[in-house]
CSV table of C-alpha atoms in Angstrom, one decimal:
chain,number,residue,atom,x,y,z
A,1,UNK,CA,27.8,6.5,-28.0
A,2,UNK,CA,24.5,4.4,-27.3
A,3,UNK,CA,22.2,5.7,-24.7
A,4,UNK,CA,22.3,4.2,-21.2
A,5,UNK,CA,19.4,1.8,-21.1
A,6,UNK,CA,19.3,1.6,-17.5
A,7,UNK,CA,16.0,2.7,-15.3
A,8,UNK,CA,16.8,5.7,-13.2
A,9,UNK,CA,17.7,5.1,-10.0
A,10,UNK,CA,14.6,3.9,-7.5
A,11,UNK,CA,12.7,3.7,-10.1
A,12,UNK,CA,11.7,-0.2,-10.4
A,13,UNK,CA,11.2,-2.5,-13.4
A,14,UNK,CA,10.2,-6.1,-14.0
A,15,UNK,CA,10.7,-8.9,-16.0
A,16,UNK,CA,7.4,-10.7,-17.5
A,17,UNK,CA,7.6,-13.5,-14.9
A,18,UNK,CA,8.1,-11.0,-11.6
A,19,UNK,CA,5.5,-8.5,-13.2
A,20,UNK,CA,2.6,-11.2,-13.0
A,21,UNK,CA,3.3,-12.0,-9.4
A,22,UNK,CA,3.0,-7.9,-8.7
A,23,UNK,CA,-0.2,-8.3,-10.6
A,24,UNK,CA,-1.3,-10.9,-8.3
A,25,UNK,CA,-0.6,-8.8,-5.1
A,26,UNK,CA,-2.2,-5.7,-6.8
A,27,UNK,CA,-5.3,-8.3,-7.8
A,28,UNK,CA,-5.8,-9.1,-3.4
A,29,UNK,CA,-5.3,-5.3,-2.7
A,30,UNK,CA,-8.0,-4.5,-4.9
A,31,UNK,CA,-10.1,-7.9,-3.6
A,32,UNK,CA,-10.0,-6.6,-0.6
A,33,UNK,CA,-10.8,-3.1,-1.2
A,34,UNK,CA,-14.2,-3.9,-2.9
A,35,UNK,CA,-14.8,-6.4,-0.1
A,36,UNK,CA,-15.2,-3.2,2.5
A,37,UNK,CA,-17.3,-1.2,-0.2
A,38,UNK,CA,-14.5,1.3,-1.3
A,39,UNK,CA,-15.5,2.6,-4.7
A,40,UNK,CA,-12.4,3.4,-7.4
A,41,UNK,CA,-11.2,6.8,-8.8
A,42,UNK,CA,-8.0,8.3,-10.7
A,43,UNK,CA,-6.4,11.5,-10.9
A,44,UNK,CA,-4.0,13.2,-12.9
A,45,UNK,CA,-0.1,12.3,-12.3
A,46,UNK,CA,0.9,16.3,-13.0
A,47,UNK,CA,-1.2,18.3,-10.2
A,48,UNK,CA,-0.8,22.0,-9.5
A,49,UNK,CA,2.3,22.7,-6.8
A,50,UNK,CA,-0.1,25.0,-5.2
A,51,UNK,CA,-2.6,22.5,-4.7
A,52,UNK,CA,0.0,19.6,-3.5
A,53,UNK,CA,1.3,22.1,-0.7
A,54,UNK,CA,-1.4,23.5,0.6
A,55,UNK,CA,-0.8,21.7,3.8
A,56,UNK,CA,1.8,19.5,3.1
A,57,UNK,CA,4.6,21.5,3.5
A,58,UNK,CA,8.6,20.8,5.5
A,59,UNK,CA,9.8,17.7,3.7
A,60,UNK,CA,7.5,17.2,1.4
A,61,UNK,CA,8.5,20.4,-0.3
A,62,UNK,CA,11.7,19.2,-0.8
A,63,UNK,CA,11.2,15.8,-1.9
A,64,UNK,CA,8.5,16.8,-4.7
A,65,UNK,CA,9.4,16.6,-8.0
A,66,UNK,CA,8.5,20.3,-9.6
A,67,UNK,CA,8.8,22.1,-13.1
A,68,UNK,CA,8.1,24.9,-15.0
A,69,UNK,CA,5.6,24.6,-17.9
A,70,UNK,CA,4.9,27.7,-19.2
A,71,UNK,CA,3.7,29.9,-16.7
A,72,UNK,CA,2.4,27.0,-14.7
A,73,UNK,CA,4.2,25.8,-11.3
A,74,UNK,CA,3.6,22.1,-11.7
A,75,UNK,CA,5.0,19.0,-9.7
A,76,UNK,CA,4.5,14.9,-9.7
A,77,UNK,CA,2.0,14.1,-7.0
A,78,UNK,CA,4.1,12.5,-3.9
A,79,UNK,CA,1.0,10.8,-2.7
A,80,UNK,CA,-2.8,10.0,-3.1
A,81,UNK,CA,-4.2,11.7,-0.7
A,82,UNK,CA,-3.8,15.2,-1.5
A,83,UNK,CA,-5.0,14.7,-4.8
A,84,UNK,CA,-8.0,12.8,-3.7
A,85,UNK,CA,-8.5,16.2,-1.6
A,86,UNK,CA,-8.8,18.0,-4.3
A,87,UNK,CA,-10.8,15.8,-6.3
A,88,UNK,CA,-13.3,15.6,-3.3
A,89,UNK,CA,-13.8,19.5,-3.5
A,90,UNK,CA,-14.0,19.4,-6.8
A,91,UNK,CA,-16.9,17.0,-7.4
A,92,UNK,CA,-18.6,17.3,-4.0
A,93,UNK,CA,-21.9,18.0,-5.7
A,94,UNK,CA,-22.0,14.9,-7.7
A,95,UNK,CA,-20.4,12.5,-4.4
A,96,UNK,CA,-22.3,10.6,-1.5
A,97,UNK,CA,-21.3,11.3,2.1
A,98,UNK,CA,-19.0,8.7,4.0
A,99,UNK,CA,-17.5,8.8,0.3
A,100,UNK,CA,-15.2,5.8,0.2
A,101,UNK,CA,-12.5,5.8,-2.5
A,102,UNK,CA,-10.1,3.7,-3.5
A,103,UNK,CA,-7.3,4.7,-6.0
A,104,UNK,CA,-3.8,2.8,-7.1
A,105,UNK,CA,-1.3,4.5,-8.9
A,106,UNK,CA,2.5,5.4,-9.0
A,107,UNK,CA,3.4,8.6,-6.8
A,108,UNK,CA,6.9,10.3,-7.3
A,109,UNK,CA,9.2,11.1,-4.4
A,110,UNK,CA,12.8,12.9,-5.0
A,111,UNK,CA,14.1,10.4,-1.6
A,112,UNK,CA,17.8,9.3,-1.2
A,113,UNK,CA,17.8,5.6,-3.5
A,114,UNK,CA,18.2,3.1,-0.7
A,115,UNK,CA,16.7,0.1,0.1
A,116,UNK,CA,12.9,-0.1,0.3
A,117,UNK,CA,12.9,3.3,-0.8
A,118,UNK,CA,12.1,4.6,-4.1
A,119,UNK,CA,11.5,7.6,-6.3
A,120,UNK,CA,8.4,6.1,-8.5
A,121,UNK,CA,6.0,3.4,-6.5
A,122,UNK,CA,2.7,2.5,-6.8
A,123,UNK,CA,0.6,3.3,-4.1
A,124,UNK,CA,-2.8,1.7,-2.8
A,125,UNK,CA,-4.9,3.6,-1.0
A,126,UNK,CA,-8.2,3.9,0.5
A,127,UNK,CA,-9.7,7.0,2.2
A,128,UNK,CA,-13.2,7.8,3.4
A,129,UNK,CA,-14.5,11.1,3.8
A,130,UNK,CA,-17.4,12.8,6.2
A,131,UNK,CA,-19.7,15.7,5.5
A,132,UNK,CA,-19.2,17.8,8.9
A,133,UNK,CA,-18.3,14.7,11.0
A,134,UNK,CA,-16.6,10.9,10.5
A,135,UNK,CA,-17.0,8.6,13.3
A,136,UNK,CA,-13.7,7.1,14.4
A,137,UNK,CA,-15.1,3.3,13.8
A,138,UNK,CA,-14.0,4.2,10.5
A,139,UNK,CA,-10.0,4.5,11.4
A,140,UNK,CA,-10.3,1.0,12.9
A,141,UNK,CA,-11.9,0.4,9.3
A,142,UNK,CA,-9.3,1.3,7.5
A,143,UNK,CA,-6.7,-0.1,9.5
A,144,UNK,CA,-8.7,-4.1,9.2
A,145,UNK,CA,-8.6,-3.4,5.5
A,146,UNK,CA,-4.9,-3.8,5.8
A,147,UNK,CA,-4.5,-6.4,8.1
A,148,UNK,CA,-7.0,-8.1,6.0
A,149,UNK,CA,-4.4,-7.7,2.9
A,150,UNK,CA,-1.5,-9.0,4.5
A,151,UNK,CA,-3.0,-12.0,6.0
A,152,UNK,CA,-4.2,-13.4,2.6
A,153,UNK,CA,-1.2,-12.4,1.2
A,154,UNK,CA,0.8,-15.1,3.8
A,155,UNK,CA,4.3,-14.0,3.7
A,156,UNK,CA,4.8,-13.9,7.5
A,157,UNK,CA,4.4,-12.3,10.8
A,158,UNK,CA,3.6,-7.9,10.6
A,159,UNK,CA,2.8,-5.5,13.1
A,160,UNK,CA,0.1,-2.8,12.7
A,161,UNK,CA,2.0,0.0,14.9
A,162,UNK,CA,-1.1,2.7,16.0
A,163,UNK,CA,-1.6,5.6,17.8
A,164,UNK,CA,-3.2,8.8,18.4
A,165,UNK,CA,-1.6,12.5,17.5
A,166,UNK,CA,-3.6,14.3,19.5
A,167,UNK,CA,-2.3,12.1,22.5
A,168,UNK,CA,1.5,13.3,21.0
A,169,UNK,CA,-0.5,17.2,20.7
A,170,UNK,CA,-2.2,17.5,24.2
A,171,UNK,CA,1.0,16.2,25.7
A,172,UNK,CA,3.1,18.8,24.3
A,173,UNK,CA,0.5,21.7,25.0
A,174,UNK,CA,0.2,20.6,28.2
A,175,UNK,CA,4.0,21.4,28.4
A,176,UNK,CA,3.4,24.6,27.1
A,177,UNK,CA,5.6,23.7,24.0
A,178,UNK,CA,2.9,24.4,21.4
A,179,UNK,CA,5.9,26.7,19.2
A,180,UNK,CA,7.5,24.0,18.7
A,181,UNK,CA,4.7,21.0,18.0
A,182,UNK,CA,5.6,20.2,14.8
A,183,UNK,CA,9.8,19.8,15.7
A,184,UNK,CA,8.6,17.8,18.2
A,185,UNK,CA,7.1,15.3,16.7
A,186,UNK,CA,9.6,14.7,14.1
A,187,UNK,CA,11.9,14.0,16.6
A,188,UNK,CA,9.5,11.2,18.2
A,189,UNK,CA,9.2,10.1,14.8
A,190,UNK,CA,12.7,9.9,14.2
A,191,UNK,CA,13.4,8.1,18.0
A,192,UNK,CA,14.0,4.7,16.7
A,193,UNK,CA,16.2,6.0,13.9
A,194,UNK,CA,19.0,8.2,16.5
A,195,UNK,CA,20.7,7.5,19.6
A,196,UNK,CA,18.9,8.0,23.0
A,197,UNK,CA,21.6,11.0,23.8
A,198,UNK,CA,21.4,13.0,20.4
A,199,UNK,CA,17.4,12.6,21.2
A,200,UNK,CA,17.8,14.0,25.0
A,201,UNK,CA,20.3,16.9,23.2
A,202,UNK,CA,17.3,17.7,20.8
A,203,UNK,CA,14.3,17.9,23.2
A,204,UNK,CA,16.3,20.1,25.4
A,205,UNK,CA,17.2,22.2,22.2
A,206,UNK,CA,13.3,22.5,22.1
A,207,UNK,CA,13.0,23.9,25.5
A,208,UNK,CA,12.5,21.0,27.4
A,209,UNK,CA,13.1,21.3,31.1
A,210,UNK,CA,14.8,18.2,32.8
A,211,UNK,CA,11.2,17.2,34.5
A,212,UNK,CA,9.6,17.0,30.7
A,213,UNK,CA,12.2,15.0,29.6
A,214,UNK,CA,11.3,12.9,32.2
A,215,UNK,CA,7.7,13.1,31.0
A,216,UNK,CA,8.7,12.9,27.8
A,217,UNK,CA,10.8,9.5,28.4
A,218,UNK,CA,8.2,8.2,30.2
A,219,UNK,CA,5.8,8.3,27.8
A,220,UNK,CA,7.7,7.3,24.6
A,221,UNK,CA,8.3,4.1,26.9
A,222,UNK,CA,4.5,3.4,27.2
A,223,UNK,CA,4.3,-0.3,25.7
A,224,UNK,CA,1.8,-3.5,26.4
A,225,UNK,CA,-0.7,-4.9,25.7
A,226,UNK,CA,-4.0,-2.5,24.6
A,227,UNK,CA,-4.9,-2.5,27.6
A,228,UNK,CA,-1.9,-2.0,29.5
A,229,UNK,CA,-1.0,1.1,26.8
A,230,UNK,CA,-4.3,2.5,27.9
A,231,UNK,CA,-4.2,2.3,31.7
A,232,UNK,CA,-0.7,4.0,31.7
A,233,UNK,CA,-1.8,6.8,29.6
A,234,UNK,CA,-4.7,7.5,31.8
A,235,UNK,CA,-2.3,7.8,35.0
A,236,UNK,CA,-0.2,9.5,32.9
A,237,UNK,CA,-2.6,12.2,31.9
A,238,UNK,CA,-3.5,12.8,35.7
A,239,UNK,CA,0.2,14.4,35.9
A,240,UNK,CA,-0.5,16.7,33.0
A,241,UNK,CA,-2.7,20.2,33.6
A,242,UNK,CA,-4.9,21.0,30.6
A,243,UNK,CA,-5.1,17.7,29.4
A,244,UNK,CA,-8.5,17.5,27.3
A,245,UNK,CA,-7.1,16.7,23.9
A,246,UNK,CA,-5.1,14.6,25.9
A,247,UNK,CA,-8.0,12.1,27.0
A,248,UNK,CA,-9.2,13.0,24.0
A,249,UNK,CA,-6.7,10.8,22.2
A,250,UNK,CA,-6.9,8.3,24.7
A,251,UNK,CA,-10.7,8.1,24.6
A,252,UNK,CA,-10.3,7.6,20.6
A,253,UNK,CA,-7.1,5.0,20.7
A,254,UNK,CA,-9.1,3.3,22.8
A,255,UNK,CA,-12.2,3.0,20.4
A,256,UNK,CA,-10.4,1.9,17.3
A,257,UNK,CA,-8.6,-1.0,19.9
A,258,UNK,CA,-12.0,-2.2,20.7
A,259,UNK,CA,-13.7,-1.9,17.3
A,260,UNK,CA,-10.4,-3.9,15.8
A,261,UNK,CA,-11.0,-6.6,18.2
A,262,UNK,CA,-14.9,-6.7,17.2
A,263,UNK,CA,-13.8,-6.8,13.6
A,264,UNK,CA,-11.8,-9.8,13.9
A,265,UNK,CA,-8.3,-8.0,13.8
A,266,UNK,CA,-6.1,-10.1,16.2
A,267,UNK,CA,-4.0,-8.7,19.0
A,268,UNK,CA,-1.1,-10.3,18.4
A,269,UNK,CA,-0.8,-8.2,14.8
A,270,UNK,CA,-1.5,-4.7,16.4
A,271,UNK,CA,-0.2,-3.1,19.0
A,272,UNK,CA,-0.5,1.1,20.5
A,273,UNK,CA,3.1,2.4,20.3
A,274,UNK,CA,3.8,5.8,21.3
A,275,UNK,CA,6.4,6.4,18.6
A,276,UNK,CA,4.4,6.5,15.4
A,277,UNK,CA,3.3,10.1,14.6
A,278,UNK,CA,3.8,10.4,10.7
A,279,UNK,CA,5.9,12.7,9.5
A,280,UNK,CA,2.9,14.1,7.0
A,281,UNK,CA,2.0,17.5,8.2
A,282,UNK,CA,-1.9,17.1,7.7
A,283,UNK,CA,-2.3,14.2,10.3
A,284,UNK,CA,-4.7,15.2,13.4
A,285,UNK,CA,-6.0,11.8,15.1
A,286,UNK,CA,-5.2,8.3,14.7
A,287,UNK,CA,-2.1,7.2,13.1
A,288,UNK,CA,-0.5,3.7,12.1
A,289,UNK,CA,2.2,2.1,10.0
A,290,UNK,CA,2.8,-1.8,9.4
A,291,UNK,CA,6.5,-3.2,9.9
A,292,UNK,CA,7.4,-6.7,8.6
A,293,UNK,CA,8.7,-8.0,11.9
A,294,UNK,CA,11.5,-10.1,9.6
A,295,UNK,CA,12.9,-7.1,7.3
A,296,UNK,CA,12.4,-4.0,9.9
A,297,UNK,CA,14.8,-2.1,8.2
A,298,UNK,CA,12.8,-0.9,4.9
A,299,UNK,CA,10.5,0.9,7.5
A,300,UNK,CA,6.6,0.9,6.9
A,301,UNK,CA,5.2,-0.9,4.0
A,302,UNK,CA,1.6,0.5,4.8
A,303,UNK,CA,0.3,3.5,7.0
A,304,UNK,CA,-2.3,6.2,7.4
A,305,UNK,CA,-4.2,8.0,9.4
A,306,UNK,CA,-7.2,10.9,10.7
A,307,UNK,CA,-6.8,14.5,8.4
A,308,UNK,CA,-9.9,16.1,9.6
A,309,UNK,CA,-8.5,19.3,7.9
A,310,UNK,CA,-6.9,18.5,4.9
A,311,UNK,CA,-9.6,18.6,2.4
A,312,UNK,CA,-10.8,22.0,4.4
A,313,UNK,CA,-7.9,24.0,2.2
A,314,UNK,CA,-9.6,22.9,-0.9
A,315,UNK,CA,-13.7,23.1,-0.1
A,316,UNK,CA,-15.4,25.5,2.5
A,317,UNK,CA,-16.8,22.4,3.5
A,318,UNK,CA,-15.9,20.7,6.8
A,319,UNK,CA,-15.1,17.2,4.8
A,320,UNK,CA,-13.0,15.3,7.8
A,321,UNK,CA,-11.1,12.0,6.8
A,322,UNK,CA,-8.9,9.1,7.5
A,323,UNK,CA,-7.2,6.9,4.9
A,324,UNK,CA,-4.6,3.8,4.6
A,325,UNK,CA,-2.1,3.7,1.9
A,326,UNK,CA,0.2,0.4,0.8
A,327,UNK,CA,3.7,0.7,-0.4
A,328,UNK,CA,3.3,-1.3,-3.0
A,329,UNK,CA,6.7,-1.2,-4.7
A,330,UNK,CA,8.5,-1.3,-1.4
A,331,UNK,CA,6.3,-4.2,-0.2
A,332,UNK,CA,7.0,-6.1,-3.6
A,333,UNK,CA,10.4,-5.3,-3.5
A,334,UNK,CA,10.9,-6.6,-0.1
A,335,UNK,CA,9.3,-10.0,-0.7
A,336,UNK,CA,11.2,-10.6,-3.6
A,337,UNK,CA,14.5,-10.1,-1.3
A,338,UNK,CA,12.8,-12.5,1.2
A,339,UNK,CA,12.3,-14.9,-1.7
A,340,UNK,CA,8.6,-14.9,-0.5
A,341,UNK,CA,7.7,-14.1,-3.9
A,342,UNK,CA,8.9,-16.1,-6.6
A,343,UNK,CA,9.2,-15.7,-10.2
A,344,UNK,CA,7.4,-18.4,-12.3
A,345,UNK,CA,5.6,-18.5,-14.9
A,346,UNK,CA,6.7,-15.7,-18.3
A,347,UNK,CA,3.1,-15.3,-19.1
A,348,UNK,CA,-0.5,-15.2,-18.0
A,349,UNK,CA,-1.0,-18.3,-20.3
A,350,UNK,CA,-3.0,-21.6,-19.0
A,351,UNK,CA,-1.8,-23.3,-21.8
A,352,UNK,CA,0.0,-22.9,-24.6
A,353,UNK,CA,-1.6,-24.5,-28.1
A,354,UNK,CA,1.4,-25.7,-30.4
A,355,UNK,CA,-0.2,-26.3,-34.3
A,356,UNK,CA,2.5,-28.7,-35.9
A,357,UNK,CA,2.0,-26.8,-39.4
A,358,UNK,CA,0.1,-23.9,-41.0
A,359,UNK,CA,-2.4,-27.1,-41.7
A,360,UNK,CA,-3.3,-27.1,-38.7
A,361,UNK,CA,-3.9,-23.2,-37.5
A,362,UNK,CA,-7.1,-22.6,-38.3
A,363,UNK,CA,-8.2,-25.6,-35.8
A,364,UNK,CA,-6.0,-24.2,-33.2
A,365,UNK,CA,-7.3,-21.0,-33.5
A,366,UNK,CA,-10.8,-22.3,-33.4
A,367,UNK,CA,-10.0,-24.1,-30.0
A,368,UNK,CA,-8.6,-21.0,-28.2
A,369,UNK,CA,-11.3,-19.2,-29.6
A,370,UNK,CA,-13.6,-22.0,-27.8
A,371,UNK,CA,-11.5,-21.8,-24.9
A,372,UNK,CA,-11.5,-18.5,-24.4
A,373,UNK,CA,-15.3,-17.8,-24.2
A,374,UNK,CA,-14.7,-20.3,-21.2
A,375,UNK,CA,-12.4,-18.1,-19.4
A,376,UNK,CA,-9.4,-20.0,-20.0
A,377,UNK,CA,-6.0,-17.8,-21.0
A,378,UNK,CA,-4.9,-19.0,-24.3
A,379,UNK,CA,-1.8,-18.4,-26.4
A,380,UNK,CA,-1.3,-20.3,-29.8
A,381,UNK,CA,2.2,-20.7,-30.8
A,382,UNK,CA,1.8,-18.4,-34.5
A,383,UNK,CA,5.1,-19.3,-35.4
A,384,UNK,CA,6.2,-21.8,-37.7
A,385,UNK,CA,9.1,-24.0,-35.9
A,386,UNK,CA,9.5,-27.7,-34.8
A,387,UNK,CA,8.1,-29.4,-32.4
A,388,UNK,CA,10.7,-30.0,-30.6
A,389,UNK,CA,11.6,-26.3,-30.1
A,390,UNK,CA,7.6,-25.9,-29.8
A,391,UNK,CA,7.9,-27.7,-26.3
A,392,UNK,CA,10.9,-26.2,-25.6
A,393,UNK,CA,9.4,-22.4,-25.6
A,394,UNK,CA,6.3,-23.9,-23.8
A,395,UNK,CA,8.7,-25.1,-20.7
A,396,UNK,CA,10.7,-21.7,-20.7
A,397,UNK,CA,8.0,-20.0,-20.5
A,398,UNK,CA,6.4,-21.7,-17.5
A,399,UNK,CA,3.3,-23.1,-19.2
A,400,UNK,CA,2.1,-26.2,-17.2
A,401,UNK,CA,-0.2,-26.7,-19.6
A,402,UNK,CA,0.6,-27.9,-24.1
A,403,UNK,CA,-2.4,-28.9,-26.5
A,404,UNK,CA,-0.6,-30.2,-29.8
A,405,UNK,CA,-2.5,-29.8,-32.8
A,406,UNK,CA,-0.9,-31.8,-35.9
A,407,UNK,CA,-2.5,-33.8,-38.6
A,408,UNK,CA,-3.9,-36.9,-36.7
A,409,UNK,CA,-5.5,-34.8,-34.2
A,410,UNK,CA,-7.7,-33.0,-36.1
A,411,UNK,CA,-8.7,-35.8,-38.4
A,412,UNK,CA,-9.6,-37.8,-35.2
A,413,UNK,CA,-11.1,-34.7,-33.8
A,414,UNK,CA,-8.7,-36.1,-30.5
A,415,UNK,CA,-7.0,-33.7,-28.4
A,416,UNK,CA,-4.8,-34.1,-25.6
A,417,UNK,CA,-3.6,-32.1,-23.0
A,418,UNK,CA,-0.3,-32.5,-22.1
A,419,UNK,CA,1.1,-31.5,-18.6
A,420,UNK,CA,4.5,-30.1,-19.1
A,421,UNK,CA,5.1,-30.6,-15.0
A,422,UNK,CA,4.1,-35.4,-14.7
A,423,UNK,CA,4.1,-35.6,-18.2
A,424,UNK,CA,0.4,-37.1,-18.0
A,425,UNK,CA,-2.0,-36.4,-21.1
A,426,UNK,CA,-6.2,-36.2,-21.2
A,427,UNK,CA,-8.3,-35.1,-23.3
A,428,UNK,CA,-9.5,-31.7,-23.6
A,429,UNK,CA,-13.2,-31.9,-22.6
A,430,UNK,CA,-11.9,-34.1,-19.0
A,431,UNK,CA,-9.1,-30.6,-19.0
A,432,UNK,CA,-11.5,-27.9,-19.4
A,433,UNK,CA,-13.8,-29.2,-16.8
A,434,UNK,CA,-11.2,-30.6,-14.4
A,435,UNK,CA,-9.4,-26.7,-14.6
């Protein structure tokens, strides 16, 4: 019996032609990650289960992927961010303080296959981390980096969904529901995803009286305009006794709104809705996650947030962060179904050099050669078939560009480009500087 050649199941592949547009993607993320001063790092795939669950424990333990190796308990890293923890505590000698990293790499998540969802995806992620203290500006940082991204990358309208756990945190302590914080806000995580009774049947499961579901209702029904968000949260907090981490929040929502604005981040791709928490255990402050406003369904293709405590288990340092992390294989996967990415060329190539005989290789591998040193991506057609079949490769693979090489051009020392698109031909000096 021959082996099933299939990929596993949410685990992606690509064809030559769909890989080089997810290179292109990748090639803005990173653009745009150097453009705000984030500096790269990698870390192992295989981390230490210990180390991944320090903090991050509930669903994450059960969605890990963990083995035996020995007398090691190992397990696939389900994000950057711990990691990048760890590797903070490790090398905090040797690192500067704000430390901005960037890292991309494929993270391993034992979900339910589904749409948008996967079990190996590359993630893009930026972090910065604080010695003692990190101001907030750097949340709304974060946050343009991504809004920067998915503007260049033009494939239509998204929202960047934010707001502030300990808004979520001071409301339910001032309930006196502090037990049960953590149930809690899974359920307002969940809201969107369950009916409006099974969510009243859960908060009163909690211990919810009927004048905090009230409360509760209320709030999750906060929606605007920044401003509008803000103004009700402030009368809402005059209702609530012991309400400092309360303003708190609303104090630091309201600084990453303005510093957005003063970074150029437009209104009409943000807004401040009550119903993001993250379902990551090691959040504390500001949270966000971007929706495609066409293809809701696949959930967030980017999102982030405030850990001031998370590299804490791993150094005795205070080392408070906030990072942003991009979906990458969901995002990709979703733009291909959108048909706002679509496959072209089968290779990197600029042009593809077709030597008529084994004549004429040594000149065509002397122009590549040439044309290389210039930047230009080069392939030379090594094998030996007919010309017509020569032109015929070159069009199934996408090249807009074919430079024959036969017997007449080199002893004229005349080459022609040929565009495989309007059939027009020039020379190969007016090409190169014309490209």
């Amino acid at each position: 019996m021959k082996p099933n050649t299939k990929p596993l199941p949410g685990m992606m592949e690509l064809l030559p032609q769909e890989q080089i547009e997810f290179d292109r993607v990748l090639g803005v993320i990173k653009k745009h990650h150097a453009n705000y001063g984030f500096s790269p790092i990698d870390t192992p795939i295989i981390e230490r289960t210990e180390t991944l669950l320090a903090k991050a424990g509930g669903e994450t333990e059960k969605q890990i992927y963990r083995f035996k190796k020995g007398d090691h308990d190992l397990s696939l890293r389900f994000d950057l961010t711990v990691p990048t923890a760890r590797f903070v505590a490790d090398n905090f000698g040797e690192l500067t303080f704000p430390f901005k990293r960037s890292q991309i790499g494929k993270v391993y998540r034992g979900e339910r296959s589904q749409r948008g969802r996967f079990r190996e995806f590359y993630q893009c992620d930026i972090d910065v981390i604080g010695r003692d203290t990190l101001s907030v500006n750097y949340d709304a940082e974060v946050i343009a980096v991504i809004y920067e991204i998915f503007r260049e990358l033009n494939f239509g309208k998204f929202t960047l969904r934010i707001n502030n756990r300990n808004i979520i945190s001071g409301l339910i302590s001032s309930l006196g529901l502090n037990n049960k914080s953590s149930d809690i806000m899974a359920l307002i995580d969940r809201a969107e995803k369950i009916s409006s009774d099974e969510f009243h049947s859960q908060l009163t499961a909690f211990g919810f009286s009927k004048d905090n579901n009230q409360i509760i209702n209320q709030f999750i029904d906060i929606s605007g305009e920044s401003r509008e968000v803000l103004d009700r949260l402030r009368q809402l907090s005059g209702f609530l006794p012991n309400n400092e981490r309360f303003n708190q929040g609303i104090d630091e929502l309201t600084q990453v709104s303005e510093i957005l604005l003063a970074m150029g981040v437009s209104e009409d791709y943000f807004k401040l809705d009550m119903l993001i928490v993250r379902g990551l255990d090691y959040y504390t402050g500001t949270v966000f996650e971007t929706n495609l406003n066409d293809s809701k369904e696949i959930g967030s293709v980017a999102s982030g947030g405030r850990y001031d405590s998370l590299v804490s288990y791993y150094s005795k340092e205070k080392l408070p962060g906030v990072g942003a992390s991009i979906g990458l294989t969901r995002l990709f996967g979703c733009l291909r179904e959108l048909e706002l990415i679509k496959a072209g060329k089968k290779t990197p190539a600029e042009i593809l050099i077709l030597p008529f005989s084994n004549n004429e290789l040594n000149k065509s591998l002397e122009i590549a050669t040439d044309l290389r040193t210039k930047n230009i991506k080069v392939e030379v057609l090594l094998e030996d078939m007919s010309v017509k079949k020569a032109f015929k490769l070159a069009d199934k693979r996408g090249v807009e560009f074919v430079l024959p090489v036969g017997e007449n051009e080199v002893s004229s020392n005349n080459f022609m480009v040929k565009n495989m698109i309007s059939g027009a031909t020039t020379d190969l000096g007016s090409w190169v500087k014309n490209l």
